[in-house]
Structure formats: C-alpha cells, structure tokens
Amino acid sequence: MKLAYYPGCSAQSTCAELNTATLLVAKKLGLELTQLFTATCTGARELRAVDPLAFYSLNVRILALAEKDNLPVMTVCNTCTLNLLDAQTAFQEDPALAEKINERLAEEGLHYSGGTRITHFLWVLFEEIGEERLKSMFVRQLPGLNVAAFYGCHITRPPLQYGFVDSRNNTSLERLAVLVGSQPIDYTGRTECCGFHTAAEDENIAVNMTANHIASAKANGATAMVTPCPLCHTVLDTLQPEMNKGRKAPFKMPVLHLSQLVGLALGLEPDELKIDKHVVSVSNINRWFGRPPSVVERELA
Amino acid sequence: MNIVPFQFKPSQSQDSLLARNTLLKLGDIVKIQVKRSEGGANNYQSFEVPYSQHMRVLDALNYIADHQAPDLAYRWFCGSKMCGSCAVRMNGREVLACWEAVLPEMTIDPLRNLPVIRDLVVDRTPYEKRVASYKPWLERDEPYSGFPEPLTHRDMKSVSKALDCISCMACYSACPVIGLGDLTNFEGPAPLVQLAQTMLDPRNGAKKVASTLESIDIFSCVSCYKCEEVCPSHIPIVSMIIEPLKRKVAEVHPEKARHALVFKSIIARRGWIDPTELVLRTQGFKALLNVRRVITLLLRGKVNPVKTLFGRAKVSAAAAARFITKDKS
C-alpha cells in the first residue's frame, strides 16, 4: 500500500536511526513510501505559539504535498502527528483561514482541498496492516524481552482528537509487544510526559520527570522500553546519562524506536536497524531472542 | 526481578455516561476506598455503598458521611458542575465529584500539588495568592471611550474561553510540571487561565501587560495536555490559553522567549530544524561544556557538524521563509 512519508526533523537529524529503521521495515511490510522531501518542519510547539499563521500554513502545505499524489501521509513522530491533525481541523473549520492559506500555497502552484488522511506508523500497523498479517510476517520472536511502552503525550491527548488511541484506552504497544513474543510491562509512566518540549531550554524538567518513569519501568521488571516518538526517545535515551547523576545504580535502560522493535521481529538485524546508534546500548540483545548469551557476552557480564 | 505484566482490561473507550450507568444497577454495592489523613501515607478507609440511580461520586461521599464516617472531610456546594468546590481524584484521575458517575470499584484521593488540610480537603490559598499577585484587573492606557466598545468575538476568543474556568484546580493537580514542586517557578495551568482573562484582553494597557508578564514563568509548560484532559469546562488550556500567552510574552519580552524565537528563525532559514543550531543558540556555547555528551553524540552520528554548517534544503527553506513573518526588530 502507498503512503506519503513525512519523517519530521528529528528522524532526519538526531534520530536518523529511526528513519533508517522505518524505511527498512516499511519495505518488509509492503508499504510503498513516497518521502515528502520538499516539506518543512511542522513547527513543534514553538511555532504554533509565536506565529500561528505560519504554523497552519506550513502544516497545510505538507498535507497539500501529499494530496498532490493522492496519498495519505504517515508520520513517525507524535508532535508532527498532533500538528498535522490540528492544522487539518483548523483548515476544515475556518474557511477564512483556509482561503488565506490556499492563497499562499498558490504561489508555489499548490492547493489544498482538505482531503488528506493523517496517520502514524503505529496506527498503520494496526489499521492498514492488522494484527493477523503482522503475526504472519514476524519470523522471529523476542521471548527474553520485558518491554515497557512509552506512548508519548501527543498521540494520546488531547482526548477525542484521535479515534485510535486515547490515554485511557492505549493498549496498542502492549498488543504489539505480545505479537513479537515479548512480555509487556505495566508501570506508572506509560502515558506520561517526557518533557521534551522544555528540554532545549532547561533540561531539569525533562530529566526529573523522565527519571521517575524509567525508575518505575525498571522497578516493574522492564529490560527495555519502546516509544513511537523520536522526541520522547531523545529524552529517554540521549538524556539518560543525566538521569544517572546521583543515582546509586545507573538505569542502563535501552530504548527502542517502534520501527526497530517491529524490525527485530521481522528478522532484521540490530545493526541494520541502527540500534547501536543509541546513547544507551543494549548489552545482551541475544537474551531478547531467547538465545543464551554468546561466549563473549558471558565473559563480559 | 519483580515483573509486573501489563493487564489488558476491557476497553475504556466506551466510557460514556450511558455506559457507566449500565455498569451498575439498583441493589449493587459500590466498593470505595477513601484516603484519610489520619494513619499515615497509605491510610485508605474502605466503604461499601448501595448503588442509587445515576449515582455520582458526591452521592457516595454523602452516603458515607451520613451513615458510616461522619468525620469525613470533603468539599461540595452547588452539586451542578458550576462552583468548582468538589474536585477530587477518582482512580488517579481528576474529576468533579458532583458530576462523575461512580464505578463499581473506586479509590478517592484528594487533588495533588496542593497542601492537604484533611482527608479530601486541600488548601486553595497558594492558588488564590498567586492569582492575586497578578493584580488581575484591566488597566487601560486610554480612557474608556464609551458604550459600545468596538470589540469583536474574535478579539475575545481566548478570554471568553478562559472565563469558563470554575477554579476547580483539576488541571493544577494533573500538571506534571507543578508536580515537580520547587524545581521550577511554573505558574501552572489554573493560574495561567486566570491570568489570560486580563492579559489576552485587548482592552488591557500595554504597560500593564508588559509589567505583569515580566516575572511570570510560562515557558516551563511541556504541552502534555493533561490539563485539557481533565478540565470539566473543556477549556483548551494549552492551545487557547498557554500558547497565546507565550506569543504575548514573545512580543513584549522577546528575551524570555528565546527558544521559541530561535526555533522560528531556524525554520525560516533552513526549512527544517537543526537541533545542534537550536541548542547552541538557545543555551549558548556552554552547551558544549558537557564534553562527554558532545563526544557520544558525535561518535553515534547523532550530530553532524558538517550538515549543521553547510547543509541546506533549498525548496523547504524557500517555502518556510515565505510563510514565516519576520520579527519586528
């Protein structure tokens, strides 16, 4: 099936491994992705606050680019998803705004009529592909993995925005964990906030909030975490060393991107999926597959 | 290792009032655990309450107070979702007791982030003092021109939403940044909604707005939408209160909105965000002092100085530049 692919800024820079993994996994899943290379950033939270008209215009432009090819647009980042959905709603509900935006798009030869469907890779797995087909494509299971899902705020709130998941009804990542043969872990941080959107200015908020989530995951037996958002991943993984300061035992909690977890079950190798590009490394990935640790790993342990 | 597996509960997306009212029928018993102040951190007193037609949490609490625990402390007044007195947490989630239908099993806790006076009653004075410190009234620059004032509904869109606030404090309890306590000076969603009533009112004088916003921390909001999720008045707190307030601050005190303005200028020049440029321009070169992190990021390929210095996405940058309004400076 064909989809327009909007990777977002993070997957093209600090989380480039997410882009690599997603493209590999999409191929295996039979998703034909057309990347929107001439798109722009969706503006995260900052642009929406300080220049709302630019925010709506740039997001509708992304939707218009997908509409040109008559394709739904698939994201791999929660905030991108929220922004596109937000702009779509504003465009559909405010004809004056829609006209203004289309005037600006016309300078580029673009036009938007409001028809693009917006989806996230997580939703594609369940809605486009479905659990039965996924199960049949998973050639490898991960019985040695206890995985704690970190959904991220922007695909769970505000409520009623997303028909697929909301903060009281999120089970998609846990269901996926079962499909790949692993054990989903319950803990307090599942639908909590990582604090990414204040992290560039003041890391303290993100570091403190997320340290609690990782601590809970660890206390409940998780050996890894998975998230569908690279912004959450950046806090959980890249800022994890900061969370270890003053802690008796460092967390050592590896964090996977959603497409990496799916990729492992599809038979792709960890280094193809660039799991080695994370800040927190996985020390015993063979254990996840239920294989005994290799001789080298046993000696290092 | 203590493994706590995830339990798949029946779907809660069908959690409408109708659904709730069909979960229980007359003759059923509702099991309630209520947090009491006496007896330490984990003191929950258990009660069993006979279900009554369309029972709300408040009805259950009243039953308990009437028949089983006359010393139970809790607040309520109008019983109709208007006064904001009765907010509590039910099964961890902030609700208005007078409006929330009961579940067969419930744990009732007081609101978070406010001092507990007793049982379910919290001290609202930190909130009241903070709002009073804003001097929350209009101070016009020009004298009142006379009736009718030229004011459109569009001018007052955010303010009219903010005026829906009943000061129930559910959002304040749900806010994870407020939950960090003294780590930040964040105002919190409830005070900011009150603040917005005057700060976003176009009749307010520029001097008043500038001086009030100078000492306020709005940018610690993480945009998690937990406040919007629990607001009983359905105020879009993040999108119609906090973000317009951030915009106001960026206009009158751009030095406080550094991150947001740098973000905007990077998109205007590059079309996409370069996180290296964003962090260096927001934090300054002290960001490079974390040598361990800089080296790790370089080794893992998570930063690319060449791309930062020389990379350009021409079409994207041109489009962004056309749409983004220049700062007046």
XYZ file of C-alpha atoms in Angstrom, chain B residues 5-324:
320
model
C 2.988 -7.711 33.495
C 0.579 -5.447 31.720
C -3.070 -6.377 32.296
C -5.345 -5.938 29.317
C -8.545 -4.502 30.785
C -11.795 -4.226 28.828
C -11.798 -1.252 26.523
C -12.478 2.038 28.260
C -13.123 3.960 25.092
C -16.793 3.157 25.595
C -16.630 5.044 28.885
C -19.596 7.324 28.277
C -22.077 8.258 30.961
C -24.564 5.846 29.456
C -22.031 3.045 29.657
C -21.227 3.908 33.245
C -24.879 3.939 34.212
C -25.303 0.463 32.801
C -22.365 -0.954 34.727
C -24.327 -0.812 37.942
C -27.968 -1.357 38.856
C -30.077 -0.922 41.976
C -29.119 -3.496 44.531
C -25.422 -3.476 43.572
C -22.753 -2.465 46.053
C -20.127 0.128 45.166
C -16.759 -0.500 46.802
C -14.953 2.716 47.696
C -11.561 3.382 49.249
C -11.186 6.920 50.543
C -7.881 8.499 51.566
C -7.924 9.648 55.170
C -5.373 11.989 56.692
C -5.003 10.108 59.935
C -2.950 6.964 59.898
C -0.102 7.903 57.624
C 0.677 7.792 53.952
C -1.244 4.701 52.977
C -4.367 5.100 55.018
C -7.368 4.290 52.886
C -10.646 3.568 54.611
C -12.890 1.075 52.839
C -16.603 1.594 52.461
C -19.445 -0.235 50.760
C -22.227 1.952 49.443
C -25.525 0.748 47.938
C -25.871 1.999 44.377
C -28.605 4.583 43.791
C -29.978 5.627 40.396
C -27.410 7.675 38.421
C -25.136 7.781 41.450
C -22.297 10.307 41.351
C -19.124 10.212 43.399
C -20.573 13.009 45.526
C -23.665 10.937 46.290
C -21.408 8.144 47.500
C -19.380 10.523 49.667
C -22.583 11.968 51.137
C -23.812 8.459 51.901
C -20.551 7.653 53.640
C -20.702 10.871 55.659
C -24.340 10.309 56.579
C -24.081 6.655 57.568
C -20.547 5.465 58.052
C -17.929 8.193 58.644
C -19.436 11.475 59.835
C -15.930 12.900 60.285
C -15.016 12.531 56.601
C -13.826 15.914 55.305
C -14.710 16.862 51.717
C -15.972 19.964 49.918
C -19.033 20.463 47.769
C -21.529 23.209 47.162
C -23.632 23.560 44.026
C -23.704 19.906 43.043
C -24.046 21.001 39.407
C -20.576 21.469 37.915
C -20.558 25.232 38.459
C -18.804 26.171 41.666
C -15.618 24.139 41.334
C -15.537 23.076 45.003
C -15.725 19.309 44.771
C -12.760 18.256 42.612
C -11.086 15.042 43.791
C -9.161 12.192 42.168
C -11.063 9.051 41.286
C -8.857 6.075 40.438
C -5.995 8.531 39.991
C -7.840 10.854 37.640
C -9.074 14.371 38.457
C -12.881 14.656 38.347
C -15.691 16.754 39.770
C -17.351 14.585 42.425
C -20.784 16.090 41.744
C -20.700 15.167 38.069
C -18.678 11.961 37.801
C -20.644 8.732 37.654
C -19.439 6.045 40.031
C -17.548 2.938 39.004
C -18.075 -0.400 40.771
C -14.660 -0.030 42.454
C -13.170 3.362 43.208
C -10.282 4.878 45.080
C -10.846 8.516 46.021
C -7.825 10.736 46.717
C -7.500 14.464 47.289
C -6.105 16.657 44.490
C -2.344 16.680 44.012
C 0.032 19.619 44.246
C -1.874 21.454 46.970
C -1.418 21.006 50.731
C -3.969 18.625 52.236
C -5.924 20.143 55.113
C -7.766 16.969 55.975
C -8.904 13.878 54.080
C -10.135 15.178 50.708
C -9.956 18.878 51.511
C -6.992 20.779 50.053
C -5.707 24.249 50.770
C -6.507 26.579 47.887
C -4.641 29.597 49.239
C -1.419 29.003 47.230
C -3.555 29.322 44.103
C -5.530 32.309 45.372
C -2.375 34.141 46.446
C -0.703 33.521 43.104
C -3.674 34.840 41.167
C -3.931 37.883 43.452
C -0.239 38.599 42.811
C -1.031 39.097 39.119
C -3.254 42.072 40.028
C -5.885 40.525 37.779
C -7.757 43.561 36.508
C -7.570 45.748 33.409
C -5.533 48.939 33.474
C -6.378 50.791 30.304
C -3.872 53.008 28.513
C -6.623 55.183 27.122
C -9.713 56.300 28.989
C -12.867 54.303 28.338
C -14.303 55.594 25.091
C -17.930 54.934 25.947
C -20.530 52.331 25.044
C -20.483 50.410 22.741
C -16.840 49.437 22.693
C -15.626 48.117 19.329
C -14.818 44.584 20.404
C -15.383 41.535 18.217
C -15.875 37.942 19.283
C -12.623 37.110 17.545
C -10.774 39.619 19.751
C -12.160 37.929 22.839
C -11.912 34.308 21.698
C -9.256 33.221 24.184
C -10.554 35.372 27.018
C -14.077 34.048 26.640
C -12.749 30.504 26.931
C -10.688 31.487 29.972
C -13.796 32.953 31.599
C -15.359 29.477 31.547
C -12.948 28.468 34.310
C -14.605 27.466 37.589
C -11.290 27.287 39.509
C -11.792 23.637 40.375
C -7.991 23.012 40.379
C -8.265 19.728 38.485
C -5.752 20.975 35.909
C -3.352 22.153 38.593
C -3.476 18.717 40.179
C -2.866 16.970 36.858
C 0.071 19.146 35.776
C 3.337 17.162 35.899
C 5.496 20.303 35.946
C 3.714 21.581 39.047
C 4.226 18.051 40.346
C 7.978 18.703 40.301
C 7.465 21.197 43.103
C 10.228 23.701 43.742
C 12.249 22.608 40.730
C 10.522 25.242 38.593
C 8.673 28.515 39.025
C 5.992 27.442 36.606
C 2.709 29.216 37.246
C 0.564 26.203 36.499
C -2.481 25.870 34.248
C -5.137 27.207 36.641
C -3.304 30.465 37.477
C -2.464 30.946 33.802
C -6.112 30.638 32.830
C -6.949 33.364 35.330
C -4.037 35.430 34.056
C -5.226 35.062 30.473
C -8.535 36.695 31.337
C -6.760 40.038 31.593
C -3.520 39.520 29.697
C -5.251 38.468 26.486
C -7.979 41.084 26.750
C -7.315 43.646 24.000
C -8.615 46.465 26.209
C -5.787 45.981 28.687
C -2.988 48.540 28.581
C 0.363 47.607 27.079
C 2.214 48.773 30.180
C 0.158 46.532 32.488
C 0.623 43.544 30.210
C 4.367 44.041 29.900
C 4.978 44.523 33.590
C 2.833 41.547 34.631
C 4.380 39.180 32.119
C 7.914 40.140 33.064
C 8.037 37.995 36.178
C 5.934 35.053 35.011
C 7.233 31.606 34.015
C 5.026 30.326 31.213
C 7.615 28.532 29.111
C 8.014 25.652 31.550
C 4.775 24.217 30.156
C 5.601 20.911 28.479
C 2.421 20.844 26.336
C 1.397 17.447 27.683
C -2.337 18.336 27.516
C -3.040 16.664 30.865
C -4.790 19.868 31.921
C -7.073 19.818 28.878
C -7.801 16.169 29.507
C -9.299 16.822 32.957
C -10.857 20.286 32.564
C -14.587 19.957 33.319
C -15.300 23.172 31.398
C -13.471 21.833 28.320
C -11.180 24.826 28.102
C -8.434 24.213 25.530
C -5.833 25.317 28.064
C -2.701 24.594 26.046
C -3.864 25.746 22.615
C -6.057 28.715 23.546
C -4.552 29.956 26.798
C -0.921 28.982 27.252
C 0.241 29.267 23.657
C -1.373 32.705 23.117
C 0.242 33.788 26.402
C 3.604 32.557 25.109
C 3.016 34.611 21.988
C 2.277 37.662 24.080
C 5.478 37.187 26.042
C 7.429 36.791 22.795
C 6.006 40.121 21.638
C 6.633 42.169 24.787
C 9.630 40.363 26.313
C 11.425 38.565 23.477
C 14.396 37.795 25.710
C 12.146 35.438 27.722
C 11.024 33.629 24.592
C 14.482 32.936 23.266
C 13.964 29.275 22.478
C 10.714 29.845 20.579
C 12.095 32.743 18.558
C 15.299 30.873 17.682
C 13.152 27.903 16.658
C 11.169 30.117 14.326
C 14.238 31.692 12.775
C 15.869 28.331 12.118
C 12.821 27.059 10.245
C 12.705 30.283 8.256
C 16.316 29.785 7.169
C 16.558 26.025 6.818
C 13.008 24.762 6.363
C 13.795 22.062 8.924
C 15.151 22.204 12.440
C 18.830 21.569 13.011
C 18.952 20.507 16.672
C 22.618 21.458 17.022
C 21.951 25.012 15.955
C 18.823 25.112 18.120
C 20.585 24.012 21.286
C 23.665 26.184 20.714
C 21.645 29.305 20.021
C 19.224 28.659 22.908
C 21.712 27.620 25.577
C 24.794 29.360 24.245
C 28.146 27.719 23.889
C 28.004 26.422 27.447
C 26.078 23.538 25.890
C 29.447 22.349 24.618
C 30.789 22.088 28.157
C 29.139 18.669 28.536
C 32.109 17.107 26.765
C 31.070 13.518 27.406
C 27.730 14.118 25.733
C 29.210 16.018 22.797
C 31.644 13.185 22.112
C 28.955 10.490 22.474
C 26.650 12.346 20.090
C 29.451 12.744 17.563
C 30.503 9.107 17.791
C 26.929 7.818 17.407
C 26.311 10.110 14.464
C 23.550 11.942 16.252
C 25.062 15.306 15.457
C 26.613 16.211 12.157
C 28.639 19.450 12.300
C 29.168 19.450 8.540
C 25.444 19.287 7.896
C 24.859 21.951 10.541
C 27.365 24.326 8.973
C 26.815 23.635 5.291
C 23.585 21.665 4.804
C 20.658 23.419 3.140
C 17.289 22.121 1.935
C 16.609 24.723 -0.711
C 12.963 24.196 -1.591
C 11.890 23.642 2.015
C 13.813 26.697 3.191
C 12.309 28.883 0.498
C 8.776 27.784 1.365
C 9.313 28.314 5.087
C 10.850 31.728 4.537
C 7.810 32.823 2.555
C 5.365 31.804 5.253
C 7.120 32.916 8.380
